[in-house]
Coordinates of C-alpha atoms and ligand atoms in Angstrom, one line a residue:
M1 CA -0.3 0.4 0.0
P2 CA 1.8 3.2 -1.2
T3 CA 2.3 5.1 1.9
R4 CA 5.0 8.8 3.3
Y5 CA 8.0 7.2 5.2
Q6 CA 10.2 10.8 5.9
G7 CA 9.3 12.3 3.9
E8 CA 9.7 10.7 0.7
D9 CA 7.3 8.2 -0.6
A10 CA 7.7 4.2 -0.1
L11 CA 5.0 0.9 -0.1
L12 CA 4.4 -0.1 2.9
C13 CA 4.1 -4.2 2.8
A14 CA 3.1 -6.8 5.2
F15 CA 4.2 -10.2 6.0
H16 CA 1.7 -13.1 7.7
D17 CA 3.7 -16.1 7.5
V18 CA 0.4 -18.4 6.7
T19 CA 2.6 -22.0 7.0
S20 CA 0.8 -22.9 9.7
H21 CA -2.4 -22.4 9.0
I22 CA -2.0 -24.9 5.1
E23 CA -0.4 -27.2 7.2
G24 CA -3.2 -27.4 9.8
A25 CA -5.8 -27.8 6.8
A26 CA -3.5 -30.2 5.1
M27 CA -3.3 -32.2 8.3
L28 CA -7.5 -31.8 8.8
E29 CA -7.9 -33.0 4.8
Q30 CA -5.4 -35.5 6.2
A31 CA -7.3 -36.6 9.1
R32 CA -10.7 -36.1 7.4
R33 CA -9.4 -39.2 4.6
S34 CA -8.4 -41.1 7.3
A35 CA -11.8 -41.1 8.6
A36 CA -13.4 -41.9 6.7
A37 CA -11.0 -44.7 4.9
A38 CA -10.9 -46.0 8.7
S39 CA -14.8 -46.1 8.6
E40 CA -14.7 -47.4 4.8
A41 CA -11.9 -50.1 6.7
K42 CA -15.2 -50.8 8.8
T43 CA -18.1 -51.5 7.0
L44 CA -16.1 -53.2 4.8
F45 CA -14.8 -55.9 8.0
L46 CA -18.2 -56.0 9.6
A47 CA -20.3 -57.0 5.9
T48 CA -17.3 -59.4 5.0
M49 CA -16.7 -60.6 8.5
S50 CA -21.1 -60.6 8.9
H51 CA -21.2 -62.8 5.6
E52 CA -17.9 -65.3 6.2
I53 CA -20.2 -66.3 9.4
R54 CA -23.6 -66.3 7.6
T55 CA -22.1 -69.5 5.5
P56 CA -21.4 -71.6 8.2
L57 CA -24.3 -70.4 10.1
Y58 CA -26.1 -72.0 7.3
G59 CA -24.5 -75.5 8.0
V60 CA -25.4 -75.2 11.2
L61 CA -29.6 -74.0 11.3
G62 CA -29.6 -77.1 8.1
T63 CA -28.3 -79.6 10.2
L64 CA -29.9 -79.3 13.1
E65 CA -33.8 -78.8 11.1
L66 CA -31.9 -82.3 9.6
L67 CA -31.4 -83.2 13.3
G68 CA -35.5 -82.8 14.1
L69 CA -36.5 -85.2 11.6
T70 CA -34.5 -88.2 13.3
R71 CA -35.5 -90.1 16.2
L72 CA -34.8 -88.0 19.9
D73 CA -36.2 -88.8 23.1
A74 CA -38.6 -85.2 25.1
R75 CA -35.0 -83.6 26.4
Q76 CA -33.4 -84.1 23.3
R77 CA -35.9 -82.9 20.9
E78 CA -36.6 -79.0 23.9
H79 CA -32.7 -78.8 23.6
L80 CA -32.2 -79.2 20.6
Q81 CA -35.6 -76.3 20.3
T82 CA -33.4 -74.1 22.4
I83 CA -30.3 -74.5 20.2
Q84 CA -32.2 -73.4 16.8
R85 CA -34.3 -70.9 19.2
S86 CA -30.4 -69.3 19.2
S87 CA -28.9 -70.3 16.0
S88 CA -31.7 -68.4 14.7
T89 CA -31.5 -65.1 16.9
L90 CA -27.3 -64.9 15.9
F91 CA -28.7 -65.9 12.3
Q92 CA -31.3 -62.8 12.6
L93 CA -28.7 -60.6 14.3
I94 CA -25.7 -61.2 11.3
S95 CA -28.2 -60.5 8.8
D96 CA -29.1 -57.3 10.3
V97 CA -25.2 -56.2 10.4
L98 CA -25.0 -57.0 7.1
D99 CA -27.9 -54.9 5.9
I100 CA -25.9 -52.2 7.4
S101 CA -23.6 -52.7 6.2
K102 CA -24.3 -52.4 3.4
I103 CA -26.6 -49.0 3.8
E104 CA -23.9 -47.1 5.8
S105 CA -21.7 -48.2 3.1
G106 CA -23.9 -47.5 -0.7
Q107 CA -24.1 -50.8 -1.6
M108 CA -27.6 -51.1 -0.5
A109 CA -29.4 -51.2 -4.0
I110 CA -33.9 -50.6 -4.3
E111 CA -34.9 -52.9 -7.4
S112 CA -37.6 -52.0 -10.0
Q113 CA -38.9 -55.1 -11.1
A114 CA -43.0 -55.4 -11.9
F115 CA -43.9 -58.1 -8.6
C116 CA -47.9 -59.3 -8.0
P117 CA -48.2 -57.5 -4.4
L118 CA -51.2 -60.2 -3.9
Q119 CA -48.1 -62.6 -3.6
M120 CA -45.7 -60.7 -2.5
I121 CA -49.0 -60.1 0.6
E122 CA -49.7 -64.3 0.8
D123 CA -45.9 -65.6 0.7
T124 CA -45.5 -63.4 3.9
L125 CA -48.3 -64.7 5.6
H126 CA -47.0 -68.1 4.9
A127 CA -43.3 -67.6 6.8
Y128 CA -45.7 -67.3 9.6
S129 CA -48.4 -68.3 9.5
V130 CA -46.6 -71.3 12.2
F131 CA -45.2 -68.8 14.9
A132 CA -48.6 -67.5 15.1
E133 CA -50.2 -70.7 15.4
N134 CA -48.1 -71.7 18.3
K135 CA -48.5 -68.8 19.6
G136 CA -52.2 -69.5 19.5
L137 CA -52.6 -66.0 18.0
L138 CA -54.7 -65.5 15.0
L139 CA -53.5 -64.4 11.7
Y140 CA -54.9 -63.0 8.4
A141 CA -54.1 -60.0 6.3
C142 CA -57.2 -57.8 4.9
V143 CA -56.3 -57.2 0.9
D144 CA -57.9 -54.2 0.1
A145 CA -59.7 -56.0 -3.6
T146 CA -58.8 -52.6 -5.6
L147 CA -55.7 -53.6 -5.5
P148 CA -53.4 -53.6 -8.4
D149 CA -52.8 -57.1 -10.3
Q150 CA -48.7 -55.8 -11.2
L151 CA -46.8 -53.1 -9.7
L152 CA -42.8 -51.9 -9.9
G153 CA -40.5 -51.5 -7.0
D154 CA -38.6 -53.7 -5.1
P155 CA -40.7 -56.9 -3.1
V156 CA -37.8 -58.0 -1.2
R157 CA -37.1 -55.2 0.2
I158 CA -40.8 -54.1 1.2
R159 CA -41.4 -57.9 2.2
Q160 CA -37.7 -56.8 4.8
I161 CA -39.8 -54.2 6.2
L162 CA -42.8 -56.2 6.4
N163 CA -41.2 -60.1 8.4
N164 CA -39.0 -57.9 10.0
L165 CA -43.4 -55.5 11.2
L166 CA -44.4 -59.4 11.7
S167 CA -42.2 -61.4 13.4
N168 CA -42.2 -58.2 15.9
A169 CA -46.2 -58.5 16.1
I170 CA -46.0 -61.9 17.1
K171 CA -42.7 -62.0 19.6
F172 CA -44.5 -59.8 21.2
T173 CA -48.5 -59.9 21.7
D174 CA -49.3 -63.4 23.7
T175 CA -52.9 -63.4 23.5
G176 CA -55.5 -62.2 20.3
R177 CA -54.3 -61.1 17.2
V178 CA -51.7 -60.1 14.1
V179 CA -53.4 -58.7 11.0
L180 CA -51.7 -56.6 7.8
R181 CA -54.3 -54.3 6.7
V182 CA -53.6 -53.8 3.5
R183 CA -54.8 -50.7 1.2
V184 CA -55.1 -48.4 -1.7
L185 CA -54.5 -44.6 -0.7
E186 CA -55.1 -43.2 -4.0
C187 CA -54.5 -44.8 -7.4
V188 CA -54.4 -42.3 -10.0
D189 CA -52.1 -41.7 -13.7
G190 CA -51.0 -45.4 -12.9
Q191 CA -49.4 -44.3 -10.4
A192 CA -50.8 -46.3 -6.6
S193 CA -50.1 -45.5 -3.4
L194 CA -50.5 -47.7 -0.7
E195 CA -50.3 -48.5 2.6
W196 CA -49.3 -52.3 4.4
Q197 CA -49.9 -51.8 8.2
V198 CA -49.3 -54.9 10.7
T199 CA -51.4 -53.9 14.1
D200 CA -51.5 -55.7 17.0
S201 CA -53.8 -57.0 20.3
G202 CA -49.5 -57.4 22.2
I203 CA -48.2 -55.3 24.9
G204 CA -47.4 -52.0 23.4
I205 CA -45.6 -49.3 23.0
S206 CA -45.1 -46.3 25.4
P207 CA -44.7 -42.3 23.4
A208 CA -41.6 -41.4 25.4
Q209 CA -40.6 -45.6 23.9
Q210 CA -42.2 -44.3 20.4
E211 CA -39.8 -41.1 19.9
R212 CA -36.5 -44.0 20.2
L213 CA -38.2 -46.3 18.3
F214 CA -36.4 -47.1 15.0
D215 CA -32.7 -45.5 16.2
T216 CA -30.2 -48.0 16.1
F217 CA -30.0 -50.6 18.7
Y218 CA -32.5 -49.2 20.3
Q219 CA -34.6 -51.5 22.8
V220 CA -37.6 -51.2 25.3
R221 CA -37.2 -53.5 27.1
D222 CA -33.9 -55.3 28.6
A223 CA -32.7 -58.0 26.2
S224 CA -32.4 -60.9 27.4
S225 CA -35.3 -62.6 26.1
E226 CA -36.8 -62.5 22.7
A227 CA -35.8 -59.5 21.8
G228 CA -32.8 -58.9 18.9
A229 CA -30.1 -56.4 18.4
G230 CA -32.8 -53.6 18.2
L231 CA -31.7 -53.5 14.6
G232 CA -35.3 -54.2 13.1
L233 CA -36.5 -51.1 13.0
A234 CA -33.4 -49.4 12.4
I235 CA -32.7 -51.4 9.1
C236 CA -37.5 -50.9 8.0
R237 CA -37.0 -46.3 8.3
W238 CA -33.9 -46.9 6.4
L239 CA -35.3 -48.9 3.7
T240 CA -38.5 -47.3 3.5
E241 CA -36.3 -43.6 3.0
M242 CA -34.4 -46.0 -0.1
M243 CA -38.0 -46.5 -0.8
N244 CA -39.8 -42.6 -0.7
G245 CA -41.6 -43.8 1.1
Q246 CA -42.9 -43.1 4.9
M247 CA -43.5 -44.6 7.9
R248 CA -45.6 -44.1 11.4
V249 CA -46.2 -46.1 14.6
V250 CA -49.2 -45.8 16.7
S251 CA -48.9 -47.8 19.9
E252 CA -50.4 -48.2 23.5
P253 CA -49.2 -49.4 26.0
G254 CA -51.6 -52.5 27.1
L255 CA -53.8 -52.3 24.1
G256 CA -51.4 -53.3 21.5
S257 CA -49.8 -51.5 18.3
S258 CA -50.1 -50.7 15.2
F259 CA -47.1 -49.6 12.3
S260 CA -47.9 -48.7 8.6
L261 CA -45.5 -48.3 5.6
R262 CA -46.6 -45.6 2.9
L263 CA -45.4 -46.5 -0.6
G264 CA -45.9 -44.3 -4.4
L265 CA -45.9 -47.2 -6.8
K266 CA -46.1 -47.3 -11.1
V267 CA -49.2 -49.5 -11.8
M268 CA -47.9 -52.0 -14.3
P269 CA -49.8 -54.4 -17.1
G270 CA -49.8 -57.9 -16.3
S271 CA -52.4 -60.0 -14.2
L272 CA -53.4 -61.5 -11.2
E273 CA -50.7 -64.6 -9.9
G274 CA -51.8 -67.9 -8.9
C275 CA -56.0 -66.7 -9.1
A276 CA -56.1 -68.4 -13.1
D277 CA -58.1 -71.3 -11.2
I278 CA -61.3 -69.5 -9.9
L279 CA -63.8 -69.8 -12.8
P280 CA -66.9 -67.0 -11.4
T281 CA -69.7 -68.5 -10.5
T282 CA -73.4 -66.8 -11.0
Q283 CA -75.2 -69.3 -7.9
A284 CA -73.4 -67.3 -4.6
V285 CA -71.3 -68.7 -1.9
Y286 CA -71.5 -68.0 1.4
V287 CA -68.1 -67.0 3.4
R288 CA -67.2 -67.4 6.8
A289 CA -64.1 -66.0 8.8
P290 CA -63.7 -64.8 12.6
A291 CA -63.8 -60.9 11.8
V292 CA -66.7 -58.8 10.1
E293 CA -63.0 -57.4 8.5
L294 CA -61.7 -60.4 6.5
T295 CA -65.8 -61.6 5.9
Q296 CA -65.8 -58.5 3.9
S297 CA -62.8 -58.8 2.1
T298 CA -63.0 -61.7 1.7
C299 CA -66.0 -60.9 -0.2
D300 CA -64.5 -58.1 -2.2
W301 CA -61.9 -60.5 -3.1
L302 CA -64.4 -63.4 -4.2
N303 CA -66.9 -60.5 -6.6
R304 CA -64.0 -59.2 -7.9
L305 CA -62.9 -62.5 -9.5
G306 CA -66.1 -63.5 -10.8
V307 CA -68.1 -65.6 -8.0
V308 CA -71.1 -64.3 -5.9
A309 CA -70.0 -64.3 -2.4
K310 CA -72.0 -62.9 0.6
P311 CA -71.0 -62.9 4.6
L312 CA -73.2 -65.9 6.1
P313 CA -76.3 -64.7 8.0
A314 CA -77.0 -66.2 10.8
F315 CA -79.4 -67.7 9.6
V316 CA -79.6 -69.3 6.1
E317 CA -83.3 -70.4 4.8
E318 CA -83.7 -73.8 4.1
S319 CA -83.1 -73.4 -0.6
R320 CA -80.2 -72.0 0.0
Q321 CA -78.8 -74.8 3.0
A322 CA -76.9 -76.1 -0.3
S323 CA -75.3 -73.5 -1.0
L324 CA -71.2 -72.8 -0.6
L325 CA -69.3 -72.5 2.6
V326 CA -66.0 -70.7 2.7
D327 CA -65.6 -70.9 5.4
V328 CA -62.0 -68.8 6.6
L329 CA -60.1 -69.6 9.3
P330 CA -62.6 -71.9 10.7
S331 CA -62.8 -73.2 14.6
D332 CA -64.2 -76.7 16.1
S333 CA -66.6 -74.4 18.5
L334 CA -69.1 -73.2 14.7
P335 CA -71.3 -74.7 14.2
A336 CA -71.4 -77.7 11.1
W337 CA -72.1 -76.7 7.8
A338 CA -74.8 -78.9 5.7
G339 CA -73.9 -78.2 2.5
P340 CA -70.2 -78.3 0.8
E341 CA -67.6 -76.1 2.3
S342 CA -64.2 -75.2 1.1
C343 CA -62.3 -74.3 3.8
A344 CA -59.4 -71.7 3.9
S345 CA -57.1 -72.6 6.6
A346 CA -53.8 -70.4 8.2
A347 CA -52.5 -73.5 8.8
S348 CA -51.5 -77.0 6.4
P349 CA -54.0 -79.2 6.3
L350 CA -51.4 -81.9 6.7
R351 CA -50.9 -80.7 10.2
P352 CA -52.1 -82.5 12.6
S353 CA -53.8 -80.2 15.0
H354 CA -55.6 -78.9 11.9
R355 CA -59.0 -80.8 12.5
K356 CA -61.4 -80.1 10.2
V357 CA -61.4 -81.3 6.7
A358 CA -63.3 -80.4 4.0
P359 CA -63.4 -81.6 0.6
W360 CA -61.9 -78.3 -1.0
M361 CA -58.9 -77.7 1.6
C362 CA -56.3 -74.1 0.2
M363 CA -54.9 -73.2 3.0
M364 CA -54.5 -69.4 3.0
C365 CA -50.9 -68.8 4.5
G366 CA -49.2 -72.4 5.2
P367 CA -46.8 -73.4 6.7
L368 CA -42.6 -73.3 5.8
P369 CA -40.4 -76.2 7.8
G370 CA -38.6 -75.5 10.5
P371 CA -36.1 -72.1 10.3
S372 CA -35.4 -71.1 6.6
P373 CA -32.5 -68.8 6.2
D374 CA -33.5 -66.9 3.9
P375 CA -32.0 -63.4 4.3
A376 CA -34.1 -61.2 4.0
R377 CA -36.9 -62.7 6.4
K378 CA -37.0 -62.7 9.8
T379 CA -36.4 -66.0 11.1
I380 CA -38.5 -66.5 14.3
A381 CA -38.6 -69.6 15.9
P382 CA -39.4 -73.2 13.9
A383 CA -42.1 -75.5 14.7
A384 CA -40.9 -78.6 16.0
P385 CA -41.5 -81.7 12.6
E386 CA -45.7 -82.2 12.7
C387 CA -46.0 -84.3 9.1
D388 CA -44.0 -86.7 7.1
L389 CA -43.1 -84.4 4.4
S390 CA -40.9 -87.1 1.5
S391 CA -44.1 -87.0 -0.4
R392 CA -44.3 -84.1 -1.2
L393 CA -42.8 -83.2 -3.8
G394 CA -41.2 -85.3 -6.8
L395 CA -39.0 -82.0 -8.4
H396 CA -36.3 -82.9 -9.8
I397 CA -33.6 -79.9 -8.8
L398 CA -30.3 -78.2 -9.5
V399 CA -28.2 -77.2 -6.5
A400 CA -25.8 -74.7 -7.3
E401 CA -23.6 -74.2 -3.9
D402 CA -20.0 -73.7 -3.9
N403 CA -19.4 -74.6 0.1
A404 CA -19.1 -78.8 0.0
I405 CA -20.8 -78.6 3.6
N406 CA -24.5 -76.8 2.5
Q407 CA -24.1 -78.4 -0.4
A408 CA -24.5 -81.5 1.6
I409 CA -27.2 -80.6 3.5
I410 CA -28.8 -79.0 1.8
K411 CA -29.7 -82.1 -0.9
E412 CA -30.2 -83.6 2.2
Q413 CA -33.2 -81.5 3.3
L414 CA -34.6 -81.6 -0.7
E415 CA -34.4 -85.1 -0.3
A416 CA -36.1 -85.3 2.9
L417 CA -39.0 -83.4 1.3
G418 CA -38.9 -85.9 -1.5
C419 CA -37.1 -84.2 -4.6
R420 CA -34.4 -85.8 -6.7
V421 CA -31.2 -83.6 -6.7
T422 CA -28.5 -83.0 -8.8
A423 CA -25.4 -81.0 -7.6
A424 CA -23.6 -78.6 -9.9
S425 CA -20.2 -78.6 -9.3
M426 CA -19.2 -75.1 -8.6
A427 CA -15.5 -74.2 -10.6
K428 CA -14.0 -71.3 -8.2
K429 CA -13.4 -68.0 -10.0
P430 CA -10.8 -66.1 -9.3
C431 CA -12.1 -62.4 -7.8
S432 CA -11.1 -59.6 -10.0
S433 CA -10.1 -57.6 -7.0
G434 CA -7.2 -59.8 -6.2
S435 CA -8.4 -60.2 -3.2
R436 CA -10.0 -63.6 -1.4
R437 CA -14.1 -62.2 -1.4
C438 CA -15.2 -60.2 -4.3
S439 CA -17.1 -57.0 -3.0
T440 CA -20.8 -57.4 -3.3
W441 CA -22.0 -59.5 -0.2
C442 CA -25.6 -61.6 -1.0
Ligands
ADP1 P1 -34.9 -55.9 17.2 O1 -34.5 -55.8 16.3 O2 -34.1 -56.4 18.6 O3 -36.2 -57.1 17.3 P2 -36.6 -53.1 16.8 O4 -35.7 -52.3 16.6 O5 -37.0 -55.0 15.2 O6 -35.4 -54.0 17.5 O7 -37.1 -53.7 17.5 C1 -37.2 -52.0 19.1 C2 -37.8 -52.3 20.0 O8 -38.8 -52.2 19.5 C3 -38.4 -54.2 20.3 O9 -37.1 -54.8 21.0 C4 -39.3 -53.3 21.0 O10 -38.9 -53.9 22.9 C5 -40.0 -53.3 20.6 N1 -40.9 -53.1 19.4 C6 -41.4 -53.2 17.7 N2 -42.2 -54.0 17.8 C7 -42.9 -54.0 19.1 C8 -44.8 -54.5 18.7 N3 -44.9 -54.7 17.8 N4 -44.9 -54.5 20.1 C9 -44.7 -53.6 21.3 N5 -42.3 -53.5 20.9 C10 -42.1 -53.2 20.0

């Protein structure tokens, strides 16, 4: 800056040493990079470990299931069930940790594919019917009959959320019912807004606890009993956000809880899966169910499929007593029906607990025997084998599994279901990244 100094023109210059400032900024940047690298390494470690631990756990769960099919005395069976429950909890925990690390590392991608929402709801109930029945709970779904045939979305992730909500609902309910309701809130210009709601008559959650419910590792009750690690709902929240949806909870201690998931999905062309065999009727059929809304929902679906259906009235005229009765979740305490009957049962008609036998039996939601190693499914306490499965399937199945122990177990499990098995020989491909594992985990 020009100035005057001792009567002469001069330039005033100021020097400021910024070395420490630049060094400080460089150190900060270096620290930021190291923190990011450490976080990435932690995520990679967690993802690799949880993947590696799951492989032998499949072996443990599969072998326990096979052991359960052998002759065991009551004490041995009790011990076996304890190990199965603990292994299932461990499996769930590891799957949750794997999901969290995938989400944190940005590796959890939301897929977009056409799927049949009705089929997905049915499959979801399949997985939980035995668990609910073993606890003496009524489990059913009331699905809006205006549900589109096909939608575009990620059925695996939607199902993962529903699995978690249903698993919790059954876990924290000792008496009463768990209901899955599916509503079409809006359907305009090929875009549907849907709400899946899981309601239970369980212990409920206080308002203070509800505020932290979706935080990672948050558990309402102490983790000693049936609780997991408090990751399930946090994963649900993340997945919901990734699908641009919303999740809400309404609960009252002592009365029960209701969790709902709202998503906007595109409607796709296509038809309902698994309904092709239903023939339209002109003669009305009656519907009986343990809840008014279930009766109404069944009538609505039958009407949609071309079957004239109405709720069974308290008094039926003699001329109508030969009509077909669709008995949903039948119970032995209900009055017998003189005419033809079709029963939609929550459990498999093969289960000996199912006493009522009708000329037409259909499984409203059938059980999967034992624990399932499906990572997208919340694993729950396995049921003891209750029927001879060997005559049920007659399929020839190709098994592609690179772990020798798991391959042998899958083969034996399928053979126990009456299948013929061919095991594919898996050539080990070197990983292009040079590491022992490639960077995607399934
Ligand atoms: P976890 O993976 O341990 O099951 P979640 O994140 O799924 O954990 O659930 C967190 C906590 O919220 C549970 O420990 C439980 O105390 C409570 N909770 C979740 N769902 C319900 C429900 N339907 N009824 C009562 N409590 C529930």
